Amino acid sequence: MNRRLALKQLAMAAGGLALIPSCDFSEENILAAYDELQITESQQQLLQKLVDTIIPKTDLKGAVELGVHDFVLVMANDCMSDGEQKQFLTGLKGFDDYTKKSSGTRFTKMDNVEAEKTVNAILEGKPTSDDEMATHYFLQTTKKYTIQGYMNSEYVMTELMPFQLVPGPEFNGKKEIVPGEKVNING
Amino acid sequence: MANLNIKSKQENTYGAIVIGSGMSGGFAAKELCDKGVKTLVLERGRSVIHNKDYPTTNMMPWEFEHRGQMPEDIQRENPVVSRCYAFREDAAHFFVKDQEHPYIQEKPFDWIRGYQTGGKSLLWARQVQRWSDHDFEGPARDGFAVDWPIRYKDLAPWYSYVEKFVGVAGFHDGIPHLPDGEFLPGIELTAAEEYFKSVVEQKYPGRNVISGRCAHITGNAAYYAKQGRGICQHRTICQRGCPFGGYFSSNSASLPWAQRTGNLTLKNNAVVHSIIYDDAQQKATGVRVIDANTKEVTEYFAPIIFVNASALNTNLILLNSTSKRFPNGLGNDNGLMGKYVAFHNYRGGVSGEYDGLKAFTTEGKRPTSGYMPRFRNVDKQETNFLRGYAAGIHGSRSKDVNYSGTGADLVKNMMNPSYGPWRIGSHMMGETIPKESNYVALDTDKKDDWGMPQLKVNVDYDQNDLDMIQDYRDQLAEMFDEAGFKNIRTWDDERRPGLDIHEMGGVRMGHDPKTSLLNKHHQLHACPNVYVTDGACMTSTSTQNPSLTYMVFAARAVDHAMKNQG
Ligand SMILES: Cc1cc2nc3c(=O)[nH]c(=O)nc-3n(C[C@H](O)[C@H](O)[C@H](O)COP(=O)(O)OP(=O)(O)OC[C@H]3O[C@@H](n4cnc5c(N)ncnc54)[C@H](O)[C@@H]3O)c2cc1C
């Protein structure tokens, strides 16, 4: 419970990020807000790029603008079992090397088009080795949490698909659908 | 010194004591206070005041750090309560965590509890179906348990009385074994449920699909305004506590009502350790209470004591109330206290899809769902198992979102969902048979933090339950098939007993003091100024959700206590 409280306070104080001061400057800082994951800043940046690849800015706001990368890490940190976390981290830590091996370029160095192609290829592929399994799992869960964080963001739930906290007493069990009407999954 | 004691005894003396402020205790307190009795309600949990202590009630979905999901470490530390569907980020603070109040599972049992003002009345799913004589006559007819000392006619006026206060939405369905009540406007079924109803009622005479009667205010606003409650706004996040008081809880309705009479004293953090029996006067004179924080012991006195601590805790308190006269627990001359515990069996489920009714969907939310009253062994024994089951029925139009791919395509797809098929689901609500081998008892060594012996729970399913699950799966699948539903799936989730949160019995009612603990007025046969009107008093369990009946018991028993002891 203390850990979780600390996480929340840190997140509030530093906009989602807090760094543990490190004495050895050759080592990368560990992001304290995600203490279970023990991930570094550059890993966090990779994840941010990935989230941006999954839901980029279009004429709508993108996932990163809504802070969804932080949500992905909060969920991975707090809501995954040890085994799932291990897979996720193996996938995250090895991702740049993996993409370098499979396509010649590190993911973090790719432009948007290439990044998206690479991610789709991995998601559609059938993993065989342990490496591939971890990568696949990492991508799948990141995509899952990215979608969840985005679709349940204030932006989407107020501006795009309005959610009503107080819908009111009218309930129509047999409403006729108006053809062409926009479907609101929060409606 | 002597004077001091007398003074403190006077200060601690009330017209009645109610143990527990949940669904049943809250109602008992309201009735006592209404009748002018200075009433002390003792509640072991913290104070939860309507509209002051609902921290999540106005939170938006995105304001929950994990969007509702419980973090892994909390689930790992709390395996029992984590199995409850409602233990989520928005209401977790109203549930007892496993470590806080340990009990001993001699057999696996998920004991789901809420210790605070209002108990579990804050968390319940608000389904309130009446019982009928088919239920009260079950044991006598089928030869299990003992005969109930009451019948539907004893309760019918009290059902009406309680329903009016609580506010129950429903329709007059005219089903003999699920009597109609005092209903506010009902909440309609969905198109798919309506369709299923028409198929069932045509092809299976005697089987019905109705809208589940639920404790929500859907009309008569002026009457409920007097309680400080408003019309239900269909938020369907009731478990957070309702700012409108749209659904019934002790916190929003019975306790504030009692408070306004000026006769209520509610003490929180007051763990009742035992009831004091006076050998000379041959009656219970009060209760012994441990302060939850300071552990200090105080005694309170009253001529009438209502025990409403929720079924298993009521067993625990009574078993722990030993004296020279009652070495095995208050009123427990026959040694049956704690035995014949039963519960509901919610293990079975069925799902399917319907391709029809494509032109329709639903609009708005509703705080209830469809309900199929029991249809097995109603008028005669027709299966290889005793008793039967009711079924929840829910049909809603699914929305399909295409989540494939990434990037701009994904965004476009997500923003353009379409309607999928109607999805149909059902869950089982089965009656279990009370057996002597299903019991709770006190552990002789292990105590909790307040010096109470820990409760040992020995409750399990039997072959009757397994046969019933199979029959439910077969029957519902057949009816779904008959309605042309596709992709029908049935399952048994093998959940542990208790997770239905309708544990009952242990202090059962009956005619005969040799085979039961309570008489037809809910008084302990052997100590009549102690009343038990929560789930502990249940002789058998029926299939209907029980809480309405507990409140009815409380109102009726208070009436009796006033007429006979007041
Ligand atoms: C998620 C959920 C869904 C449910 N759905 C339904 C439904 O649809 N329909 C239905 O009928 N029922 C439903 N129930 C069950 C319903 O909540 C209970 O049947 C009902 O609350 C029982 O009332 P009670 O007064 O016996 O116990 P409670 O409401 O639990 O209240 C008992 C109170 O006694 C206090 N207490 C216990 N021990 C002591 C002690 N030693 N000293 C002092 N105080 C003590 C507790 O802290 C508690 O506040 C549901 C429950 C849950 C959790």
mmCIF file of N, CA and C and ligand atoms in Angstrom, chain B residues 19-26 42-45 84-87 95-96 112-129 239 250 270-273 308-311 313-314 316-317 346 452 500-503 533-536 544-550, ligand 1:
data_model
loop_
_atom_site.group_PDB
_atom_site.id
_atom_site.type_symbol
_atom_site.label_atom_id
_atom_site.label_comp_id
_atom_site.label_asym_id
_atom_site.label_seq_id
_atom_site.Cartn_x
_atom_site.Cartn_y
_atom_site.Cartn_z
ATOM 1 N N ILE B 19 -27.519 -5.436 17.124
ATOM 2 C CA ILE B 19 -26.121 -5.734 16.777
ATOM 3 C C ILE B 19 -25.993 -5.784 15.262
ATOM 4 N N GLY B 20 -25.265 -4.824 14.701
ATOM 5 C CA GLY B 20 -25.065 -4.758 13.254
ATOM 6 C C GLY B 20 -25.956 -3.702 12.630
ATOM 7 N N SER B 21 -25.386 -2.916 11.713
ATOM 8 C CA SER B 21 -26.135 -1.807 11.100
ATOM 9 C C SER B 21 -26.374 -2.044 9.611
ATOM 10 N N GLY B 22 -26.274 -3.304 9.170
ATOM 11 C CA GLY B 22 -26.431 -3.612 7.747
ATOM 12 C C GLY B 22 -27.892 -3.660 7.337
ATOM 13 N N MET B 23 -28.148 -4.451 6.342
ATOM 14 C CA MET B 23 -29.481 -4.526 5.753
ATOM 15 C C MET B 23 -30.541 -4.829 6.813
ATOM 16 N N SER B 24 -30.321 -5.870 7.606
ATOM 17 C CA SER B 24 -31.359 -6.301 8.544
ATOM 18 C C SER B 24 -31.322 -5.493 9.831
ATOM 19 N N GLY B 25 -30.120 -5.196 10.350
ATOM 20 C CA GLY B 25 -30.017 -4.416 11.584
ATOM 21 C C GLY B 25 -30.543 -3.004 11.384
ATOM 22 N N GLY B 26 -30.232 -2.425 10.235
ATOM 23 C CA GLY B 26 -30.712 -1.081 9.931
ATOM 24 C C GLY B 26 -32.227 -1.028 9.964
ATOM 25 N N LEU B 42 -25.032 -1.235 17.516
ATOM 26 C CA LEU B 42 -23.597 -1.466 17.677
ATOM 27 C C LEU B 42 -23.031 -1.993 16.362
ATOM 28 N N GLU B 43 -22.071 -1.286 15.843
ATOM 29 C CA GLU B 43 -21.500 -1.627 14.541
ATOM 30 C C GLU B 43 -19.985 -1.739 14.678
ATOM 31 N N ARG B 44 -19.458 -2.883 14.275
ATOM 32 C CA ARG B 44 -18.034 -3.106 14.484
ATOM 33 C C ARG B 44 -17.159 -2.267 13.553
ATOM 34 N N GLY B 45 -17.714 -1.877 12.419
ATOM 35 C CA GLY B 45 -16.908 -1.168 11.422
ATOM 36 C C GLY B 45 -16.946 0.338 11.608
ATOM 37 N N CYS B 84 -14.741 -11.878 -5.578
ATOM 38 C CA CYS B 84 -16.058 -11.238 -5.709
ATOM 39 C C CYS B 84 -16.036 -10.259 -6.877
ATOM 40 N N TYR B 85 -17.051 -10.368 -7.717
ATOM 41 C CA TYR B 85 -17.082 -9.550 -8.933
ATOM 42 C C TYR B 85 -17.086 -8.050 -8.637
ATOM 43 N N ALA B 86 -17.585 -7.674 -7.477
ATOM 44 C CA ALA B 86 -17.734 -6.247 -7.180
ATOM 45 C C ALA B 86 -16.516 -5.667 -6.453
ATOM 46 N N PHE B 87 -15.532 -6.511 -6.162
ATOM 47 C CA PHE B 87 -14.310 -6.016 -5.510
ATOM 48 C C PHE B 87 -13.437 -5.369 -6.574
ATOM 49 N N PHE B 95 -15.252 -3.366 1.291
ATOM 50 C CA PHE B 95 -15.122 -4.814 1.522
ATOM 51 C C PHE B 95 -14.090 -5.092 2.619
ATOM 52 N N VAL B 96 -14.300 -6.170 3.364
ATOM 53 C CA VAL B 96 -13.321 -6.644 4.337
ATOM 54 C C VAL B 96 -12.179 -7.339 3.588
ATOM 55 N N ILE B 112 -17.606 -13.327 1.997
ATOM 56 C CA ILE B 112 -17.504 -11.942 1.512
ATOM 57 C C ILE B 112 -18.223 -11.036 2.506
ATOM 58 N N ARG B 113 -17.509 -10.057 3.023
ATOM 59 C CA ARG B 113 -18.070 -9.255 4.122
ATOM 60 C C ARG B 113 -17.871 -7.749 3.923
ATOM 61 N N GLY B 114 -18.741 -6.978 4.518
ATOM 62 C CA GLY B 114 -18.583 -5.523 4.554
ATOM 63 C C GLY B 114 -18.783 -5.065 5.980
ATOM 64 N N TYR B 115 -17.711 -4.587 6.627
ATOM 65 C CA TYR B 115 -17.813 -4.134 8.020
ATOM 66 C C TYR B 115 -17.737 -2.613 8.058
ATOM 67 N N GLN B 116 -18.883 -1.977 8.097
ATOM 68 C CA GLN B 116 -18.970 -0.519 8.229
ATOM 69 C C GLN B 116 -20.440 -0.211 8.443
ATOM 70 N N THR B 117 -20.753 1.039 8.755
ATOM 71 C CA THR B 117 -22.160 1.407 8.813
ATOM 72 C C THR B 117 -22.806 0.998 7.490
ATOM 73 N N GLY B 118 -23.897 0.265 7.585
ATOM 74 C CA GLY B 118 -24.585 -0.171 6.361
ATOM 75 C C GLY B 118 -24.188 -1.558 5.903
ATOM 76 N N GLY B 119 -23.103 -2.089 6.443
ATOM 77 C CA GLY B 119 -22.697 -3.464 6.088
ATOM 78 C C GLY B 119 -22.650 -3.653 4.586
ATOM 79 N N LYS B 120 -23.216 -4.765 4.138
ATOM 80 C CA LYS B 120 -23.204 -5.082 2.712
ATOM 81 C C LYS B 120 -24.365 -4.417 1.967
ATOM 82 N N SER B 121 -25.197 -3.650 2.695
ATOM 83 C CA SER B 121 -26.320 -3.016 1.981
ATOM 84 C C SER B 121 -25.811 -1.957 1.010
ATOM 85 N N LEU B 122 -24.575 -1.515 1.190
ATOM 86 C CA LEU B 122 -23.986 -0.572 0.239
ATOM 87 C C LEU B 122 -23.603 -1.265 -1.068
ATOM 88 N N LEU B 123 -23.345 -2.560 -0.974
ATOM 89 C CA LEU B 123 -22.710 -3.264 -2.090
ATOM 90 C C LEU B 123 -23.641 -4.157 -2.888
ATOM 91 N N TRP B 124 -24.817 -4.361 -2.385
ATOM 92 C CA TRP B 124 -25.638 -5.437 -2.948
ATOM 93 C C TRP B 124 -26.133 -5.117 -4.349
ATOM 94 N N ALA B 125 -26.625 -6.154 -5.038
ATOM 95 C CA ALA B 125 -27.113 -5.992 -6.417
ATOM 96 C C ALA B 125 -28.610 -5.703 -6.454
ATOM 97 N N ARG B 126 -29.240 -5.558 -5.309
ATOM 98 C CA ARG B 126 -30.576 -4.972 -5.142
ATOM 99 C C ARG B 126 -31.726 -5.763 -5.743
ATOM 100 N N GLN B 127 -31.546 -7.043 -5.915
ATOM 101 C CA GLN B 127 -32.622 -7.902 -6.412
ATOM 102 C C GLN B 127 -33.481 -8.317 -5.223
ATOM 103 N N VAL B 128 -34.771 -8.092 -5.338
ATOM 104 C CA VAL B 128 -35.661 -8.306 -4.183
ATOM 105 C C VAL B 128 -36.930 -9.062 -4.591
ATOM 106 N N GLN B 129 -36.819 -10.346 -4.768
ATOM 107 C CA GLN B 129 -37.981 -11.160 -5.118
ATOM 108 C C GLN B 129 -38.579 -11.743 -3.820
ATOM 109 N N GLN B 239 -22.645 0.373 -6.230
ATOM 110 C CA GLN B 239 -21.731 -0.122 -5.196
ATOM 111 C C GLN B 239 -20.813 0.970 -4.631
ATOM 112 N N SER B 250 -28.986 0.804 3.971
ATOM 113 C CA SER B 250 -29.185 1.245 5.355
ATOM 114 C C SER B 250 -28.753 2.694 5.489
ATOM 115 N N ALA B 270 -17.532 -0.748 17.402
ATOM 116 C CA ALA B 270 -18.010 -1.450 18.586
ATOM 117 C C ALA B 270 -18.177 -2.940 18.243
ATOM 118 N N VAL B 271 -17.165 -3.731 18.574
ATOM 119 C CA VAL B 271 -17.194 -5.149 18.249
ATOM 120 C C VAL B 271 -17.942 -5.895 19.350
ATOM 121 N N VAL B 272 -19.086 -6.437 19.022
ATOM 122 C CA VAL B 272 -19.826 -7.180 20.041
ATOM 123 C C VAL B 272 -19.132 -8.523 20.265
ATOM 124 N N HIS B 273 -18.741 -8.743 21.476
ATOM 125 C CA HIS B 273 -18.027 -9.966 21.838
ATOM 126 C C HIS B 273 -19.021 -11.067 22.208
ATOM 127 N N ASN B 308 -28.170 -9.006 14.429
ATOM 128 C CA ASN B 308 -28.230 -8.812 12.979
ATOM 129 C C ASN B 308 -26.828 -8.555 12.422
ATOM 130 N N ALA B 309 -25.915 -9.400 12.806
ATOM 131 C CA ALA B 309 -24.513 -9.166 12.447
ATOM 132 C C ALA B 309 -24.150 -9.793 11.104
ATOM 133 N N SER B 310 -25.105 -10.294 10.388
ATOM 134 C CA SER B 310 -25.023 -11.095 9.148
ATOM 135 C C SER B 310 -24.833 -12.557 9.532
ATOM 136 N N ALA B 311 -25.350 -13.435 8.704
ATOM 137 C CA ALA B 311 -25.593 -14.823 9.118
ATOM 138 C C ALA B 311 -24.452 -15.458 9.913
ATOM 139 N N ASN B 313 -21.655 -14.195 11.234
ATOM 140 C CA ASN B 313 -21.229 -13.460 12.420
ATOM 141 C C ASN B 313 -22.258 -13.555 13.546
ATOM 142 N N THR B 314 -23.502 -13.671 13.196
ATOM 143 C CA THR B 314 -24.521 -13.880 14.229
ATOM 144 C C THR B 314 -24.304 -15.230 14.911
ATOM 145 N N LEU B 316 -21.456 -16.661 15.175
ATOM 146 C CA LEU B 316 -20.230 -16.513 15.959
ATOM 147 C C LEU B 316 -20.522 -15.837 17.311
ATOM 148 N N ILE B 317 -21.274 -14.755 17.266
ATOM 149 C CA ILE B 317 -21.568 -14.026 18.512
ATOM 150 C C ILE B 317 -22.364 -14.910 19.481
ATOM 151 N N TYR B 346 -24.410 -20.516 -7.322
ATOM 152 C CA TYR B 346 -24.400 -19.661 -8.524
ATOM 153 C C TYR B 346 -23.374 -20.156 -9.552
ATOM 154 N N MET B 452 -11.922 -12.461 19.935
ATOM 155 C CA MET B 452 -13.018 -13.367 19.559
ATOM 156 C C MET B 452 -12.411 -14.631 18.961
ATOM 157 N N ASP B 500 -21.656 -16.604 -3.710
ATOM 158 C CA ASP B 500 -22.967 -16.018 -4.030
ATOM 159 C C ASP B 500 -23.374 -14.972 -2.979
ATOM 160 N N ILE B 501 -22.657 -14.954 -1.851
ATOM 161 C CA ILE B 501 -22.854 -13.989 -0.750
ATOM 162 C C ILE B 501 -24.256 -14.102 -0.138
ATOM 163 N N HIS B 502 -24.811 -15.307 -0.176
ATOM 164 C CA HIS B 502 -26.111 -15.542 0.452
ATOM 165 C C HIS B 502 -26.011 -16.707 1.438
ATOM 166 N N GLU B 503 -25.042 -16.655 2.315
ATOM 167 C CA GLU B 503 -24.919 -17.714 3.318
ATOM 168 C C GLU B 503 -26.049 -17.559 4.332
ATOM 169 N N THR B 533 -32.893 -11.943 13.236
ATOM 170 C CA THR B 533 -33.685 -11.770 12.007
ATOM 171 C C THR B 533 -32.809 -11.597 10.771
ATOM 172 N N ASP B 534 -31.564 -12.004 10.838
ATOM 173 C CA ASP B 534 -30.769 -11.970 9.610
ATOM 174 C C ASP B 534 -30.710 -13.383 9.026
ATOM 175 N N GLY B 535 -29.798 -13.618 8.112
ATOM 176 C CA GLY B 535 -29.737 -14.900 7.412
ATOM 177 C C GLY B 535 -29.533 -16.100 8.325
ATOM 178 N N ALA B 536 -29.060 -15.875 9.541
ATOM 179 C CA ALA B 536 -28.822 -17.005 10.443
ATOM 180 C C ALA B 536 -30.115 -17.756 10.755
ATOM 181 N N GLN B 544 -34.670 -17.328 -4.214
ATOM 182 C CA GLN B 544 -34.723 -15.879 -4.351
ATOM 183 C C GLN B 544 -33.653 -15.220 -3.492
ATOM 184 N N ASN B 545 -33.185 -14.068 -3.956
ATOM 185 C CA ASN B 545 -32.220 -13.301 -3.157
ATOM 186 C C ASN B 545 -32.853 -13.006 -1.801
ATOM 187 N N PRO B 546 -32.099 -13.124 -0.739
ATOM 188 C CA PRO B 546 -32.734 -13.185 0.586
ATOM 189 C C PRO B 546 -32.952 -11.876 1.322
ATOM 190 N N SER B 547 -32.296 -10.799 0.936
ATOM 191 C CA SER B 547 -32.210 -9.646 1.856
ATOM 192 C C SER B 547 -33.561 -8.986 2.138
ATOM 193 N N LEU B 548 -34.416 -8.921 1.144
ATOM 194 C CA LEU B 548 -35.752 -8.365 1.379
ATOM 195 C C LEU B 548 -36.430 -9.133 2.516
ATOM 196 N N THR B 549 -36.302 -10.445 2.470
ATOM 197 C CA THR B 549 -36.945 -11.280 3.488
ATOM 198 C C THR B 549 -36.332 -11.040 4.872
ATOM 199 N N TYR B 550 -35.022 -10.759 4.937
ATOM 200 C CA TYR B 550 -34.419 -10.442 6.249
ATOM 201 C C TYR B 550 -35.044 -9.175 6.829
HETATM 202 C C1 LIG C 1 -21.793 -7.770 -4.307
HETATM 203 C C2 LIG C 1 -23.019 -8.191 -3.558
HETATM 204 C C3 LIG C 1 -24.226 -8.392 -4.229
HETATM 205 C C4 LIG C 1 -25.380 -8.771 -3.541
HETATM 206 N N1 LIG C 1 -26.565 -8.843 -4.213
HETATM 207 C C5 LIG C 1 -27.716 -9.080 -3.531
HETATM 208 C C6 LIG C 1 -28.991 -9.018 -4.166
HETATM 209 O O1 LIG C 1 -29.101 -8.718 -5.353
HETATM 210 N N2 LIG C 1 -30.100 -9.298 -3.440
HETATM 211 C C7 LIG C 1 -30.038 -9.642 -2.134
HETATM 212 O O2 LIG C 1 -31.079 -9.906 -1.535
HETATM 213 N N3 LIG C 1 -28.833 -9.694 -1.493
HETATM 214 C C8 LIG C 1 -27.686 -9.401 -2.154
HETATM 215 N N4 LIG C 1 -26.470 -9.417 -1.493
HETATM 216 C C9 LIG C 1 -26.430 -9.870 -0.098
HETATM 217 C C10 LIG C 1 -26.832 -8.798 0.880
HETATM 218 O O3 LIG C 1 -25.930 -7.737 0.843
HETATM 219 C C11 LIG C 1 -26.860 -9.423 2.268
HETATM 220 O O4 LIG C 1 -27.770 -10.495 2.257
HETATM 221 C C12 LIG C 1 -27.337 -8.448 3.332
HETATM 222 O O5 LIG C 1 -26.545 -7.288 3.363
HETATM 223 C C13 LIG C 1 -27.317 -9.137 4.669
HETATM 224 O O6 LIG C 1 -27.802 -8.262 5.639
HETATM 225 P P1 LIG C 1 -27.292 -8.398 7.128
HETATM 226 O O7 LIG C 1 -27.868 -7.273 7.897
HETATM 227 O O8 LIG C 1 -27.523 -9.769 7.601
HETATM 228 O O9 LIG C 1 -25.698 -8.264 6.998
HETATM 229 P P2 LIG C 1 -24.814 -7.037 6.550
HETATM 230 O O10 LIG C 1 -25.531 -6.147 5.623
HETATM 231 O O11 LIG C 1 -23.526 -7.604 6.116
HETATM 232 O O12 LIG C 1 -24.591 -6.231 7.900
HETATM 233 C C14 LIG C 1 -24.026 -6.847 9.050
HETATM 234 C C15 LIG C 1 -23.335 -5.785 9.876
HETATM 235 O O13 LIG C 1 -22.989 -6.335 11.139
HETATM 236 C C16 LIG C 1 -21.718 -5.881 11.516
HETATM 237 N N5 LIG C 1 -21.117 -6.831 12.465
HETATM 238 C C17 LIG C 1 -20.665 -8.075 12.211
HETATM 239 N N6 LIG C 1 -20.166 -8.633 13.332
HETATM 240 C C18 LIG C 1 -20.326 -7.717 14.326
HETATM 241 C C19 LIG C 1 -19.985 -7.698 15.705
HETATM 242 N N7 LIG C 1 -19.399 -8.753 16.293
HETATM 243 N N8 LIG C 1 -20.274 -6.589 16.399
HETATM 244 C C20 LIG C 1 -20.861 -5.510 15.809
HETATM 245 N N9 LIG C 1 -21.185 -5.482 14.507
HETATM 246 C C21 LIG C 1 -20.925 -6.578 13.770
HETATM 247 C C22 LIG C 1 -20.969 -5.799 10.206
HETATM 248 O O14 LIG C 1 -19.866 -4.933 10.288
HETATM 249 C C23 LIG C 1 -22.048 -5.302 9.250
HETATM 250 O O15 LIG C 1 -22.052 -3.905 9.132
HETATM 251 C C24 LIG C 1 -25.306 -9.020 -2.152
HETATM 252 C C25 LIG C 1 -24.096 -8.828 -1.482
HETATM 253 C C26 LIG C 1 -22.969 -8.389 -2.157
HETATM 254 C C27 LIG C 1 -21.710 -8.145 -1.399
#
